[in-house]
XYZ file of C-alpha atoms in Angstrom:
258
model
C 132.245 277.814 216.958
C 134.919 275.271 216.321
C 136.673 275.595 212.929
C 137.577 272.414 211.061
C 141.204 272.008 209.954
C 140.985 271.006 206.293
C 144.652 270.080 206.010
C 145.349 266.332 205.895
C 148.320 264.685 207.549
C 150.022 262.544 204.903
C 150.550 259.863 207.547
C 146.949 259.814 208.737
C 144.801 256.734 208.029
C 141.709 257.714 206.109
C 138.555 255.651 206.086
C 139.103 252.691 203.803
C 142.890 253.070 203.730
C 143.476 250.105 206.077
C 141.212 247.946 203.910
C 142.990 249.058 200.752
C 146.386 248.211 202.193
C 145.163 244.805 203.382
C 143.818 244.156 199.847
C 147.140 245.133 198.303
C 149.005 242.842 200.692
C 146.595 240.031 199.815
C 147.059 240.645 196.072
C 150.870 240.585 196.506
C 150.601 237.128 198.091
C 148.291 235.658 195.444
C 149.807 232.393 194.099
C 147.829 232.437 190.877
C 148.308 231.343 188.168
C 149.507 228.065 189.674
C 151.236 225.390 187.612
C 150.416 221.762 188.449
C 151.942 218.678 186.822
C 150.896 215.041 186.949
C 153.632 212.555 186.043
C 153.764 208.762 186.069
C 157.472 208.269 186.581
C 157.493 204.483 185.970
C 159.518 203.847 189.097
C 162.133 206.355 187.832
C 163.096 203.735 185.218
C 163.513 205.276 181.780
C 162.949 203.930 178.322
C 166.510 202.590 178.393
C 165.485 200.465 181.448
C 167.900 202.341 183.665
C 166.904 203.480 187.156
C 167.713 207.218 187.119
C 165.861 209.445 189.575
C 168.146 212.319 188.511
C 166.484 212.306 185.076
C 163.070 212.721 186.694
C 164.451 215.595 188.764
C 165.844 217.239 185.582
C 162.412 217.033 183.911
C 160.755 218.589 186.930
C 163.329 221.364 186.832
C 162.438 222.013 183.185
C 158.754 222.280 183.999
C 159.196 224.458 187.111
C 155.759 223.599 188.511
C 154.332 224.657 191.862
C 152.676 221.322 192.623
C 153.717 217.912 191.317
C 151.576 214.788 191.517
C 153.537 211.579 190.935
C 152.518 207.983 190.287
C 154.521 204.734 190.407
C 156.938 206.155 192.958
C 159.385 203.921 194.833
C 159.139 204.985 198.491
C 161.900 202.950 200.075
C 162.347 199.520 201.650
C 165.224 197.075 201.966
C 165.279 196.407 198.229
C 164.069 199.724 196.797
C 165.304 203.318 196.703
C 163.312 206.157 198.166
C 162.838 208.126 194.992
C 160.395 210.567 196.643
C 163.056 211.575 199.221
C 165.571 212.118 196.393
C 163.162 214.307 194.439
C 162.137 216.283 197.524
C 165.778 217.065 198.211
C 166.534 217.858 194.550
C 163.587 220.260 194.244
C 163.555 221.647 197.807
C 159.805 221.026 197.823
C 157.518 219.794 200.622
C 156.507 216.172 200.076
C 153.974 213.584 201.151
C 153.610 209.936 200.176
C 150.592 207.774 199.612
C 151.634 204.151 199.907
C 149.562 201.673 197.892
C 151.862 198.620 198.046
C 153.779 197.824 201.194
C 156.224 195.141 202.244
C 159.515 195.181 204.172
C 161.319 194.993 200.859
C 159.412 197.684 198.988
C 157.097 200.633 199.477
C 155.398 201.998 196.379
C 152.622 204.392 195.449
C 151.598 207.968 194.787
C 153.213 211.208 195.988
C 152.825 214.950 195.979
C 155.592 217.534 195.913
C 154.725 221.178 196.539
C 156.449 224.510 196.565
C 153.861 225.534 199.162
C 153.355 223.845 202.573
C 151.251 220.688 202.676
C 149.056 221.200 205.758
C 147.174 217.932 205.728
C 146.949 214.677 203.778
C 144.768 211.610 203.638
C 145.061 208.257 201.945
C 142.043 206.959 199.999
C 142.059 203.187 199.520
C 140.802 202.368 196.017
C 141.663 198.708 196.054
C 139.253 196.512 194.095
C 138.844 192.816 194.909
C 142.009 190.827 194.373
C 143.500 193.203 191.827
C 146.661 195.213 192.421
C 146.216 197.625 195.348
C 145.356 201.172 194.243
C 144.823 204.423 196.028
C 144.690 208.192 195.927
C 146.658 210.734 197.916
C 144.481 213.616 199.082
C 146.528 216.660 200.101
C 145.580 220.134 201.364
C 148.091 222.750 200.235
C 148.395 226.278 201.706
C 149.244 228.468 198.701
C 150.037 231.763 200.427
C 146.832 231.633 202.496
C 144.706 230.107 199.691
C 143.870 226.468 200.392
C 143.926 224.051 197.504
C 142.959 220.412 197.629
C 145.015 218.138 195.322
C 143.987 214.489 194.803
C 146.660 212.414 193.056
C 145.661 208.981 191.899
C 146.498 205.989 189.687
C 143.463 203.931 188.708
C 143.221 200.247 187.858
C 143.512 198.369 184.602
C 139.986 196.916 184.384
C 136.936 198.949 183.353
C 134.839 197.755 186.298
C 137.665 198.640 188.659
C 137.990 202.188 187.268
C 134.240 202.785 187.453
C 134.159 201.925 191.140
C 137.299 203.921 191.853
C 135.901 207.027 190.183
C 132.691 206.767 192.199
C 134.764 206.485 195.410
C 136.751 209.577 194.467
C 133.711 211.628 193.618
C 132.122 210.715 196.924
C 135.091 212.338 198.680
C 134.908 215.697 196.858
C 132.311 217.411 198.989
C 134.513 220.378 200.000
C 132.706 223.451 198.595
C 134.940 225.874 200.542
C 138.113 224.602 198.853
C 138.914 224.182 195.158
C 139.714 220.584 194.203
C 142.235 219.355 191.611
C 142.026 215.682 190.597
C 145.102 214.541 188.696
C 146.726 211.276 187.794
C 147.075 208.296 185.529
C 143.489 207.166 184.955
C 144.466 204.178 182.799
C 141.420 204.875 180.635
C 142.203 203.778 177.109
C 138.824 204.465 175.574
C 137.625 207.991 174.817
C 134.078 207.204 175.921
C 134.818 204.852 178.778
C 132.242 205.031 181.576
C 134.740 206.271 184.107
C 135.576 209.262 181.878
C 131.910 209.939 181.193
C 131.241 210.052 184.922
C 134.108 212.499 185.474
C 132.888 214.752 182.618
C 129.431 214.784 184.175
C 130.840 215.827 187.541
C 133.416 218.363 186.272
C 133.262 219.175 182.594
C 135.038 218.210 179.400
C 138.696 219.234 179.512
C 141.582 218.963 177.037
C 143.242 215.561 177.025
C 146.631 215.637 175.237
C 148.331 212.341 174.440
C 150.930 211.285 177.025
C 151.611 207.539 176.545
C 153.899 206.027 175.465
C 156.435 208.798 175.838
C 158.382 208.151 172.621
C 155.334 208.471 170.376
C 152.133 209.102 172.419
C 148.863 207.631 171.202
C 146.806 207.512 174.462
C 145.635 210.225 176.835
C 146.066 208.196 180.028
C 147.062 211.143 182.264
C 144.342 213.672 183.136
C 143.574 216.788 185.147
C 140.173 217.962 186.388
C 139.418 221.074 188.437
C 136.430 222.224 190.453
C 135.338 224.918 189.899
C 135.996 224.041 186.252
C 136.526 227.678 185.176
C 139.753 227.787 187.141
C 141.510 225.437 184.717
C 142.916 227.737 182.021
C 145.525 225.622 180.208
C 146.569 222.000 179.735
C 149.668 220.903 177.830
C 152.157 218.056 177.514
C 155.838 218.520 178.354
C 157.550 216.927 175.341
C 161.249 217.618 175.695
C 163.917 215.089 174.789
C 164.653 214.543 178.487
C 160.968 213.795 179.209
C 160.756 211.280 176.350
C 163.573 209.274 177.894
C 163.031 209.597 181.672
C 159.742 207.612 181.846
C 157.235 205.789 179.643
C 154.726 208.612 180.287
C 155.094 212.311 179.435
C 154.227 214.865 182.117
C 150.856 216.593 181.795
C 150.989 220.242 182.856
C 148.009 222.339 183.936
C 147.631 225.958 184.843
C 144.891 227.057 187.216
C 143.866 230.599 188.116
C 141.730 232.279 190.705
């Protein structure tokens, strides 16, 4: 008869130990909660009409977000600075641009900065008739092994334009395996505008703090929506003195969790 040795080697791997250690490693790498900001930087021209990308960088340093969606970003050209390149260097973040207006003299549009690697990006053309070109920047971000899809946009000034643009965006959101964050300047002045009603129907009602104009905000032009909706846990406006001067919009800050 063979006797069983009931002593246990402290270094031995017991059933389930490997799984437990893998789970602990995964928990240690969880990026949540994640802070996301959407910010219309007005070409980095402040309320004093001075071009000052350093002031935008200072506001971003105050916020200390993980992902930053920007609108009205100068992206270079013979007559324009590359503000995105400046901000990427100042923050040390990964960056990607979504050009909506392009000429040899000036590139302009949306952008995303991310503490985590941006593994893919796509441009969504939201131009409407003869109105100013508009678009969305659709970026996949690898947050420590957790993929997050961030769509940064700046919608048009007419109601009909915004309605069509929202429909185009919603048509692109069929990614059930990946959470989606839609952020940007929606240019929706009316609380019950049809574009907003459509977004509420697709996502759900979310807080909408006032962000424009920055000195004394009276409109909630900047918005954040998350799918699944339960992952959005907090929305606030960054209202420091620096933020009130750096742009005509205040940054909108959201926190999402697992």
